XYZ file of C-alpha atoms in Angstrom:
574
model
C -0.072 12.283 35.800
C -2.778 11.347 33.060
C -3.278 15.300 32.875
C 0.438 16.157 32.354
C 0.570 13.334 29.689
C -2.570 14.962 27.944
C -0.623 18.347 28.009
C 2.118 16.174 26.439
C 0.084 14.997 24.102
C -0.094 19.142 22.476
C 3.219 19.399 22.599
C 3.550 16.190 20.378
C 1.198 17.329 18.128
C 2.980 20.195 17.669
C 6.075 18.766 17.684
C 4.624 16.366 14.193
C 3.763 19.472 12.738
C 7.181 21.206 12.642
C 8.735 17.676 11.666
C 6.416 17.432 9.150
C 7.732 21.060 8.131
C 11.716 20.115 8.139
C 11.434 17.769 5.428
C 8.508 18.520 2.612
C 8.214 17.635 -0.644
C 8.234 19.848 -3.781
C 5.378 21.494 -4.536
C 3.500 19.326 -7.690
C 4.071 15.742 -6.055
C 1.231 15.903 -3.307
C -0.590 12.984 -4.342
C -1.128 13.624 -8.338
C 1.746 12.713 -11.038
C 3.244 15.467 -12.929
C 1.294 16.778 -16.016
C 0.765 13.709 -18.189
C 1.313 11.017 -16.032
C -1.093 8.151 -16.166
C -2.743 8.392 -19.595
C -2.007 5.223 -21.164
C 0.937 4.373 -18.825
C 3.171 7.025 -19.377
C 4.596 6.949 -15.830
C 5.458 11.042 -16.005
C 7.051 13.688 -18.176
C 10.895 13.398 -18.722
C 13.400 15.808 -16.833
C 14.757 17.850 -19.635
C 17.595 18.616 -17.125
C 18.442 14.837 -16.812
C 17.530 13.516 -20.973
C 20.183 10.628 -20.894
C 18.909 9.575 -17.255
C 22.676 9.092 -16.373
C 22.424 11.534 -13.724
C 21.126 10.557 -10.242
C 17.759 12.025 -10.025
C 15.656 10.552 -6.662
C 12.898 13.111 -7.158
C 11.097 14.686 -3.839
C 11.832 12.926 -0.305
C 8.401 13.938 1.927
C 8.911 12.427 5.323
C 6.802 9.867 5.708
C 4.134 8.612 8.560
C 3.594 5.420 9.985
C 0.158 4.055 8.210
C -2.227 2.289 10.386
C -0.687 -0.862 8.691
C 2.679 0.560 9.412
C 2.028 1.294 12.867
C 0.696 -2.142 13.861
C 3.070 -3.885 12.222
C 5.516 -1.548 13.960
C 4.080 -2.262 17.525
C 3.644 -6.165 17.066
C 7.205 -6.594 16.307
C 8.985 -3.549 18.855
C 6.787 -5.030 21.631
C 5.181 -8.443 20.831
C 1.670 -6.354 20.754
C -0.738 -8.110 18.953
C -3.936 -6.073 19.394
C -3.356 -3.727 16.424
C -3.996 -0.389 18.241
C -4.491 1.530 15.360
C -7.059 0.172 13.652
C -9.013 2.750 16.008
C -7.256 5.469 14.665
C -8.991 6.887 11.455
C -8.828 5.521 8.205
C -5.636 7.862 5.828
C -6.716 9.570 3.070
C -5.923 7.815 -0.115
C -4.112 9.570 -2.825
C -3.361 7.337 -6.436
C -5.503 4.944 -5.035
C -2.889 3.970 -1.717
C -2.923 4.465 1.762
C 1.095 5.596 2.037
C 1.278 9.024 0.237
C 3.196 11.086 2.462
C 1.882 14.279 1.029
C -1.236 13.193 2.253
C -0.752 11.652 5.891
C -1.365 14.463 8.329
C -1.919 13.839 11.745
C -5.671 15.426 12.840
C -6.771 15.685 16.532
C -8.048 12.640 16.705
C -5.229 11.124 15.220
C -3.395 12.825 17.990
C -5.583 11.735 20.525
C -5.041 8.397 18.872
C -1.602 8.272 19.273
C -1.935 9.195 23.003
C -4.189 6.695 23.800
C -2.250 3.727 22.056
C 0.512 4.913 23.872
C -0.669 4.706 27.050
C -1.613 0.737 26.557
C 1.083 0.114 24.984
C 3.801 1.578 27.400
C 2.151 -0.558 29.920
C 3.139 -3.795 27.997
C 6.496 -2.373 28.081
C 6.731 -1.797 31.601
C 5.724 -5.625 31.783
C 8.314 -6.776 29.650
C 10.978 -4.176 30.589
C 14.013 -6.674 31.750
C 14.048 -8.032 27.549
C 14.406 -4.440 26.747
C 16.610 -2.686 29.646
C 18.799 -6.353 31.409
C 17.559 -4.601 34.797
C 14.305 -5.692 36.772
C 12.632 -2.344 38.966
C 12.084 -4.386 41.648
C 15.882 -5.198 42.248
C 17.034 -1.525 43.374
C 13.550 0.663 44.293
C 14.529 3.563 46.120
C 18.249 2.880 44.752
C 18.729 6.454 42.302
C 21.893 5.751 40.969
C 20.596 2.398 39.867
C 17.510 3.697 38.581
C 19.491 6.352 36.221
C 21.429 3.231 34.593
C 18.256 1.216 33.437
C 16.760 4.177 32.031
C 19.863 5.098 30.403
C 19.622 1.502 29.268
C 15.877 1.807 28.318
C 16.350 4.674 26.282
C 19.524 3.459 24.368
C 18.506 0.415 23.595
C 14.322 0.418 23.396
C 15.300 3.904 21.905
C 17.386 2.403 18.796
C 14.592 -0.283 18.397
C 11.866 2.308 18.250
C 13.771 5.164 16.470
C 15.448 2.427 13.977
C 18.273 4.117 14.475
C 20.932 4.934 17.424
C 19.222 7.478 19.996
C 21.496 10.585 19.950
C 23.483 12.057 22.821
C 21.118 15.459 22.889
C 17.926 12.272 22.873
C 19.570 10.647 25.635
C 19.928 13.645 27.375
C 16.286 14.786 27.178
C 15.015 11.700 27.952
C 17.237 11.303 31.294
C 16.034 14.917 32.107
C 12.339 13.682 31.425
C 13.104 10.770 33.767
C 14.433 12.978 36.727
C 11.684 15.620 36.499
C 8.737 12.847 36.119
C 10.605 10.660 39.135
C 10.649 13.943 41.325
C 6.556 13.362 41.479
C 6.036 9.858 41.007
C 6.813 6.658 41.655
C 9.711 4.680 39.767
C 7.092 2.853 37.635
C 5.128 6.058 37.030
C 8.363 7.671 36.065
C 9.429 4.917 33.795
C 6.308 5.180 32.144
C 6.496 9.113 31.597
C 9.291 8.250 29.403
C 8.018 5.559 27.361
C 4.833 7.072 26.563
C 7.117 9.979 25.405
C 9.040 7.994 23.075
C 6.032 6.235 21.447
C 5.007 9.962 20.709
C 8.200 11.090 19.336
C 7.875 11.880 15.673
C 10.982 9.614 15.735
C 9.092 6.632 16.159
C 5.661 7.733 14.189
C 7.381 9.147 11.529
C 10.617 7.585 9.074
C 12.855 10.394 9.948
C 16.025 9.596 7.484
C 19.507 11.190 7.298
C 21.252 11.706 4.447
C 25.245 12.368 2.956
C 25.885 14.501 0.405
C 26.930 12.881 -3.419
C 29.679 14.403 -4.368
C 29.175 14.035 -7.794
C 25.460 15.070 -7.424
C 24.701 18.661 -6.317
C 21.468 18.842 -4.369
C 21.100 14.786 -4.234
C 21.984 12.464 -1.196
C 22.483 9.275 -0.312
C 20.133 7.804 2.324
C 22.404 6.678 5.488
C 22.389 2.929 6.474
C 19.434 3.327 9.133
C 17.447 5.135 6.997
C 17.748 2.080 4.037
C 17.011 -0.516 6.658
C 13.938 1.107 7.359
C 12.822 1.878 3.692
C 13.803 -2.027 3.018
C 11.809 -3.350 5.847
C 8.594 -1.090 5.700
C 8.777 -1.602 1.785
C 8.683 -5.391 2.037
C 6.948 -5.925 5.438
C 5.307 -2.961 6.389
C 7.173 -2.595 9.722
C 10.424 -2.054 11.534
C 13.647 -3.618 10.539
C 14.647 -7.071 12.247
C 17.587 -7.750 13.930
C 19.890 -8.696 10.773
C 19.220 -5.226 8.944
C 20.475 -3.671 12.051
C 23.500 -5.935 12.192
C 23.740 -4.944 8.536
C 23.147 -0.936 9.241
C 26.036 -0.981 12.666
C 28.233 -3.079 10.386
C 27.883 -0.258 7.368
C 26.963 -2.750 4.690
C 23.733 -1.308 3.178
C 26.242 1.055 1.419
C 25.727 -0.347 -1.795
C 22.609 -1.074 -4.131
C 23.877 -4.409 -4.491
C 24.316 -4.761 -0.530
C 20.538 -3.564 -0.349
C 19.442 -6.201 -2.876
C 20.748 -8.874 -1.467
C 19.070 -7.790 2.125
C 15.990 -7.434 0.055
C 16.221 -11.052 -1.209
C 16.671 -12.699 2.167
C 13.796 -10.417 3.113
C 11.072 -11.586 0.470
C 11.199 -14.803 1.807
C 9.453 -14.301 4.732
C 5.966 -14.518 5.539
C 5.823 -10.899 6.134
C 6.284 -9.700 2.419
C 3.418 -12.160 1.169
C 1.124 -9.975 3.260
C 2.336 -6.740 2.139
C 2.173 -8.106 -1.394
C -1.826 -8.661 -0.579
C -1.828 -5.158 1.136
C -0.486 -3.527 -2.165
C -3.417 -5.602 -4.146
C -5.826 -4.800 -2.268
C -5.438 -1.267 -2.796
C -4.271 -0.987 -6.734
C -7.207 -3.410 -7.350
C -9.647 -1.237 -4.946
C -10.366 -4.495 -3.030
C -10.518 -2.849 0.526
C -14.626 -2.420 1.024
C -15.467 -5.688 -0.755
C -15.531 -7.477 2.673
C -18.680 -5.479 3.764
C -20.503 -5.563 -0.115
C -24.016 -7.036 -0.358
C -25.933 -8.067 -3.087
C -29.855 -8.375 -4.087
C -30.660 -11.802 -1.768
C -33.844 -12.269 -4.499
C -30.814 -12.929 -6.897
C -28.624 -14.428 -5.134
C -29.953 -16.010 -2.091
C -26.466 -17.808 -1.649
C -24.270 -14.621 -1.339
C -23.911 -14.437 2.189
C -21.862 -12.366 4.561
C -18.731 -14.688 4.402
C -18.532 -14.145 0.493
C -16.892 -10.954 0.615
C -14.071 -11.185 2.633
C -13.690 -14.468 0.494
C -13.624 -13.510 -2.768
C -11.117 -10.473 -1.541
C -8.735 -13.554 -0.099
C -8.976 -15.079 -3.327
C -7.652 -12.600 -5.289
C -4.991 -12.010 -2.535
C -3.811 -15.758 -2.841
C -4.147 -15.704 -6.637
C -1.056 -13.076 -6.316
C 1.082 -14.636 -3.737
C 0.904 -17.804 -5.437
C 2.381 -15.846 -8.675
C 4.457 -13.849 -6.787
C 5.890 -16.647 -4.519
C 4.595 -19.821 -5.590
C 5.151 -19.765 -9.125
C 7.406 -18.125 -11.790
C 5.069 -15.361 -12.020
C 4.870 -12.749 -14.945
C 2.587 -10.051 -16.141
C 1.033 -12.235 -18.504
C 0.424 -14.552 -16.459
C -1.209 -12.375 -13.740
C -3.488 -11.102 -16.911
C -4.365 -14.260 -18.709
C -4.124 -17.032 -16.507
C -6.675 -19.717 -16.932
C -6.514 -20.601 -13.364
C -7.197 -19.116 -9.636
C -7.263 -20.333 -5.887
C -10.453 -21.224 -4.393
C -11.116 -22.740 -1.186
C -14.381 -25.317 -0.334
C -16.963 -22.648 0.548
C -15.827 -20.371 -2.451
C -15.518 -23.260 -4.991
C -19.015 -24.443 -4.005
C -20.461 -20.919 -4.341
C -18.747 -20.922 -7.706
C -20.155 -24.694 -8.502
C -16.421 -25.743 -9.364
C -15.036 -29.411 -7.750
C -12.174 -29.858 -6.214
C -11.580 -27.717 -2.916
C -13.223 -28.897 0.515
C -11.306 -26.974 2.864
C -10.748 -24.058 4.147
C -7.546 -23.478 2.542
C -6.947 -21.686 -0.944
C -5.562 -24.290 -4.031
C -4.584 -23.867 -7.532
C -7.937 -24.620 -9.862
C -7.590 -24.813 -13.020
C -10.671 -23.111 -15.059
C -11.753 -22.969 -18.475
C -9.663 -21.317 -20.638
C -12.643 -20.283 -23.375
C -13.863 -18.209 -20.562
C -11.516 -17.100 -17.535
C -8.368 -14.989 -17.759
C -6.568 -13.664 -15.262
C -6.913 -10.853 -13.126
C -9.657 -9.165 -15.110
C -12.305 -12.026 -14.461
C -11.337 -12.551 -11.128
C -14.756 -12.646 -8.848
C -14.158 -9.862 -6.614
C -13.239 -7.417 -9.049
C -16.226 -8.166 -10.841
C -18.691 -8.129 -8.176
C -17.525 -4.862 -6.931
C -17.813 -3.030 -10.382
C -21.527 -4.083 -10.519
C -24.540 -2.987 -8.082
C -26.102 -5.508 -5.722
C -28.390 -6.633 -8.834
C -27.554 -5.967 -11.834
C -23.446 -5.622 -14.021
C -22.539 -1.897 -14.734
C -20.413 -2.357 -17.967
C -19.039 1.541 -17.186
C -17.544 0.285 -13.879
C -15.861 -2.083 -15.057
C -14.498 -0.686 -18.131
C -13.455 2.317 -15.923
C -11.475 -0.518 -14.047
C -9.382 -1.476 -16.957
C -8.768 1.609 -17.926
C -7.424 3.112 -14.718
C -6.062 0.047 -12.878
C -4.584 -1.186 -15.662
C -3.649 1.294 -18.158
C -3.529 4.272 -15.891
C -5.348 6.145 -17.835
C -6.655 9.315 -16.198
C -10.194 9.972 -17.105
C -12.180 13.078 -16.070
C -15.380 13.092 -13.440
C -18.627 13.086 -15.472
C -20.917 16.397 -15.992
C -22.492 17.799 -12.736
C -26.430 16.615 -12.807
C -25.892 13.942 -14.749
C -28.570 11.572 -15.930
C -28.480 7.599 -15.749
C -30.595 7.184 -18.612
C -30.140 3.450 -18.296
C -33.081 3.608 -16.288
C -35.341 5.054 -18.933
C -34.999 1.926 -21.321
C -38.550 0.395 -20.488
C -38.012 -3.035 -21.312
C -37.545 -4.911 -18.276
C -35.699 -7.655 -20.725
C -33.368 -5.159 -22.021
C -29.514 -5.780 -21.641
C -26.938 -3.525 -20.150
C -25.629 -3.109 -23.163
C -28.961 -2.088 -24.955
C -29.659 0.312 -21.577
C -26.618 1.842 -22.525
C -26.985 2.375 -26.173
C -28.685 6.053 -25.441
C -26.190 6.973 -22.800
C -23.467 6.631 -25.336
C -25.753 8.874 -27.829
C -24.843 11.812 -25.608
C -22.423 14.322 -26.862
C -21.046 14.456 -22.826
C -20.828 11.596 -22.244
C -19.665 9.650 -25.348
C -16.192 11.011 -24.855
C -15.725 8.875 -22.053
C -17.984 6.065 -22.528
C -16.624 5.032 -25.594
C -13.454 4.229 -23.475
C -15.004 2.556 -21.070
C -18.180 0.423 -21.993
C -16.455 -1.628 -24.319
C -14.486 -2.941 -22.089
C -17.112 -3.554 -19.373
C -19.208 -5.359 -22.217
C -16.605 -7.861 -22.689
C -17.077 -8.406 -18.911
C -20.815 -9.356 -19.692
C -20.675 -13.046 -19.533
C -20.005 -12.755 -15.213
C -23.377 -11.516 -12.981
C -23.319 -8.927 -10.867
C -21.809 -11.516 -8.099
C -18.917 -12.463 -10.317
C -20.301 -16.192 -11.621
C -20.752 -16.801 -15.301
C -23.783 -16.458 -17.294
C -25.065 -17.144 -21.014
C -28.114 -15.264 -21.298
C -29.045 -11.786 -19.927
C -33.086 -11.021 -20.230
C -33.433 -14.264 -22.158
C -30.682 -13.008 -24.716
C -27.309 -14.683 -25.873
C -24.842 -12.045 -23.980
C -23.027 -10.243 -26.368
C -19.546 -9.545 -25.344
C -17.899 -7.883 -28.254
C -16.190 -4.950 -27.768
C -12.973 -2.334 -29.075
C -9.223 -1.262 -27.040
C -8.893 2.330 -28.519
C -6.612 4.965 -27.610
C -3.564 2.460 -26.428
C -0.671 0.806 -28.162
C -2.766 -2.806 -28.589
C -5.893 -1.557 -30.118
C -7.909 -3.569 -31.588
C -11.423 -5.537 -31.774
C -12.093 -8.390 -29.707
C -14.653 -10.804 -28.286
C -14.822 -12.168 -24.879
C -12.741 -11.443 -21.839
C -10.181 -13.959 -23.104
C -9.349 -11.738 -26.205
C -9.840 -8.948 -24.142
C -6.869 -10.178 -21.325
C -4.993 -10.562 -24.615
C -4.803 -7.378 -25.549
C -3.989 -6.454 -22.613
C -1.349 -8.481 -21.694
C 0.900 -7.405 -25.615
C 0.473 -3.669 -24.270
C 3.716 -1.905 -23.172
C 0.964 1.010 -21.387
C -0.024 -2.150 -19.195
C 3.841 -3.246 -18.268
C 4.475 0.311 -17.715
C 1.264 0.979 -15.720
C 1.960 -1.944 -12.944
C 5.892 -0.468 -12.664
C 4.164 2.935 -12.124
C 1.625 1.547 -9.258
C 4.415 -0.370 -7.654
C 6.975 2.529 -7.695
C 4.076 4.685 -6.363
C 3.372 2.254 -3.250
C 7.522 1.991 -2.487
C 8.226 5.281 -2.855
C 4.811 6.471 -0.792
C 3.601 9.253 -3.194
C 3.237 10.203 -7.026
C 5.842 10.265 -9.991
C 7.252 13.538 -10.834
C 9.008 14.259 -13.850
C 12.337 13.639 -11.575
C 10.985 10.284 -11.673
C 10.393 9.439 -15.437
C 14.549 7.987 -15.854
C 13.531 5.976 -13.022
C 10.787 4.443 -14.214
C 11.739 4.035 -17.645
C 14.647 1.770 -16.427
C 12.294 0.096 -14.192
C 10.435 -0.982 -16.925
C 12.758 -1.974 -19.216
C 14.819 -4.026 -16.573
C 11.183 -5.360 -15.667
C 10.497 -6.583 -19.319
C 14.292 -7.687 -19.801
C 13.602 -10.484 -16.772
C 10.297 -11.282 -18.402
C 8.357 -9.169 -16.621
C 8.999 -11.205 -13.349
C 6.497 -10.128 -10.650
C 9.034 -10.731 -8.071
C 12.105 -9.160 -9.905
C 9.544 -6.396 -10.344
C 9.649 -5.882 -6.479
C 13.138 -6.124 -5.744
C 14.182 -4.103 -8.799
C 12.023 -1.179 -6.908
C 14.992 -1.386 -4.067
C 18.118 -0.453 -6.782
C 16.424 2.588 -8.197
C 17.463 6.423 -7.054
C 14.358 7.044 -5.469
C 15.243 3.888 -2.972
C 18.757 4.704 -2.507
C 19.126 8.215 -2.275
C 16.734 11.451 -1.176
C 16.562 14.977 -2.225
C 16.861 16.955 0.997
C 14.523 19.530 1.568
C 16.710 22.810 0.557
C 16.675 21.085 -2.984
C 13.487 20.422 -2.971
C 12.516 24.411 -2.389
C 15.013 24.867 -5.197
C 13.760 22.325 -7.859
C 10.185 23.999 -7.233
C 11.537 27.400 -6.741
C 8.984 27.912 -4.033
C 9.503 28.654 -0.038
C 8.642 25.876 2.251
């Protein structure tokens, strides 16, 4: 059996690949924006074709793959399966800094292997629980055929729906029944049973968002996405897994026809628990937050940094955005400049601040001379330094793309750190720097960056606040250039500031969210669509959460380009 489910196991992979063929995007939107996207927030060039942004325009509709988040989520909630399978499976490639790009996500041989092996475990806690999905218990008819055929009928209609998210089709139900009588010709009931399970948890169906579509009449070459297929974009938006039992109700029941119907879905939905953690799984990736758990610093330094500060100071940030997302009437400035953060005990002691004891994460209110925002949060500071010493660049390279989406180019081949060659062992990062920025490649770049980073100075290389640097007053004076709130400042107050009156910044976060919902890279289909993003964004003032739910109204959300228009709009052959 385990040797017919291995040659199974080709047949899937084969089977992903033409599924992956049936519905591509246009060529242009694998991964990168269209030509000037990014630099100083400019989400992507306008459509010429669409200049008044009346028309609908959802831009390219690649089929998407379960992510490893996806697919645990997925499994914990189809089956109760708590042991997050695919966390062996290997890590996606990231494109725009997320883990969700379809044009990305292809499925390797040892993702395939992956997939059979999770399979195999988890059709087994299936089997166990079979009567909650089928009404019918094995043991009651054994041997019985007839009665066999109805509970797999019955296990494939309505396991199938769950794990399809949509209604198994007659030709599915067929197959599978056909799958059923060939595997029970060899095996046991059980073994048969199981045949057809693994199966399913193989189908492209269930690893990949397969959506249908109905033409707009109004819209050549533009449909709308069927009830199913909103359901699922709603759910793995806003939890990162298959839709509960309500947006089914609401996808039988045809009433996730309108955007209005989907809104209101999507504000029942941000209420639960579920949408907190996908709001931490979206920070952790914009901010680059992911390999901070594992980060180590110089223990001559800082003796106290020990293994549990990581994972700690990556929580904190996570919290500090929940609680503005959920727990407060969060904006954009406030997420910028706010003179506050959530510590727990072990963190607050680390940071020498009173107030926490616990374990869990509280409001703290910090000194508004010197913290502000997301910019001086700990763990974004400690990553952009080394394990001993600040690295201005880093950090200014942070700002620049995280937050302004600026799009700067890789630095010369053999390049030099000539930090290193300042021989004063008292000299300041900023003084080390002085000769990098002397040179004609590199001060093209630097003086975007270091700036920045220097008004970062006052925080170590472990995130905590300092005075002096080699003995010195730290000198955090800087210059924004090149953005639409340039200007001289002092401090990473003045600095969050700045930041926080810049339309580039407003339009930057819009661009990172719609990037994450939509699971791959603006086009210029896309620039209408963002543009009203951001102005309905700034119209609620710039709400975090109307942010998120505004991301559900937009074309791209409700509506897909099927792939024939796609080959047209590129005017390329799949």
């Amino acid at each position: 059996m385990r040797r017919e489910l291995k040659h199974l196991a080709s047949l899937v992979v084969v089977g992903l690949a033409t599924a992956s063929c049936a519905q591509t995007a246009a060529p242009g939107s694998a991964g990168q924006p269209a030509a000037g996207a990014g630099g100083g927030g400019t989400a992507a060039v306008p459509d010429p074709t669409n200049s008044d942004c009346q028309a609908l325009s959802p831009g390219p509709s690649p089929l998407r793959r379960l992510t490893r988040f996806e697919y645990n989520n997925t499994v914990a909630d189809l089956l109760g399966d708590s042991s997050a399978p695919a966390n062996r499976f290997p890590p996606e490639e990231q494109s725009l800094g997320f883990d969700n790009d379809a044009n990305v996500l292809r499925v390797p041989a040892v993702l395939a292997e992956g997939y059979v092996t999770a399979a195999d475990d988890l059709s087994q806690v299936a089997l166990a629980n079979l009567a909650s999905f089928t009404g019918c218990n094995p043991a009651d008819f054994v041997g019985n055929r007839p009665a066999e055929t109805a509970c797999v009928k019955a296990l494939v209609t309505r396991f199938g729906e769950r794990a399809f998210r949509r209604p198994v089709t007659v030709d599915e139900q067929t197959r599978f029944q056909e799958l059923f009588e060939t595997a029970r010709a060899r095996f046991e009931f059980r073994d048969a049973l199981d045949t057809v399970l693994q199966t399913m948890l193989l189908a492209p169906q269930f690893l990949y968002r397969v959506e249908n579509g109905s033409p707009v009449p109004a819209a050549p070459g533009v449909e709308a996405v069927d009830e199913w297929g909103r359901a699922s974009r709603l759910s793995y938006f806003l939890w990162g897994s298959m839709p509960d039992a309500a947006l089914f109700d609401a996808a039988r029941a045809g009433t996730l026809q309108t955007s209005a119907q989907v809104r209101a879905q999507a504000e029942r939905m941000f209420q639960d628990p579920r949408t907190r953690t996908v709001v931490g799984h979206f920070h952790d990736y914009w901010l680059g937050l992911l390999k901070i758990d594992g980060q180590g610093k110089d223990p001559a330094l800082f003796p106290d940094y020990t293994a549990q500060i990581g994972p700690l100071l990556r929580r904190q940030t996570e919290a500090f955005a929940e609680y503005l997302y959920f727990d407060s009437p969060g904006d954009l400035t406030t997420l910028l400049t706010a003179p506050f953060t959530l510590m727990n005990g072990p963190l607050a002691k680390y940071f020498g601040v009173s107030g926490p004891t616990g374990d869990a994460f509280v409001r703290v209110e910090l000194d508004p001379t010197r913290y502000a925002g997301v910019v001086t949060q700990p763990s974004i500071l400690s990553w952009n330094a080394t394990a001993n010493r600040t690295h201005p660049i880093l950090r200014g390279k942070f700002v620049r793309e995280k937050l302004l989406c600026s799009s700067l180019p890789s630095p010369p081949n053999n390049i030099i750190d000539q930090r290193d060659s300042v021989t004063d062992p008292n000299a300041t990062e900023r003084e080390r720097l002085e000769a990098h920025r002397q040179d004609p490649s590199c001060a093209g770049c630097h003086v975007l960056m270091d700036p920045l980073g220097f008004a970062l100075e006052n925080f170590d290389a472990s995130g905590r606040w300092r005075d002096l640097e080699g003995g010195k007053p730290v000198n955090v004076s800087g210059e924004l250039t090149g953005t639409d709130a340039d200007g001289a400042f002092v401090g990473p107050v003045q600095l969050a500031s700045q930041l926080a009156r810049s339309k580039a910044v407003e339009t930057c976060l819009v661009t990172e969210w719609s990037r994450f919902a939509i699971g791959r890279g603006e086009t210029a289909q896309d620039a209408c669509g963002i543009t009203k993003l951001s102005q309905r964004f700034q119209s609620s003032g710039r709400s975090l959460r109307e942010l998120v739910l505004s991301m559900t109204e937009t074309d791209a959300f409700l509506y897909r380009t099927p792939p024939s228009a796609q080959v047209a709009i590129s005017g390329s052959t799949p």
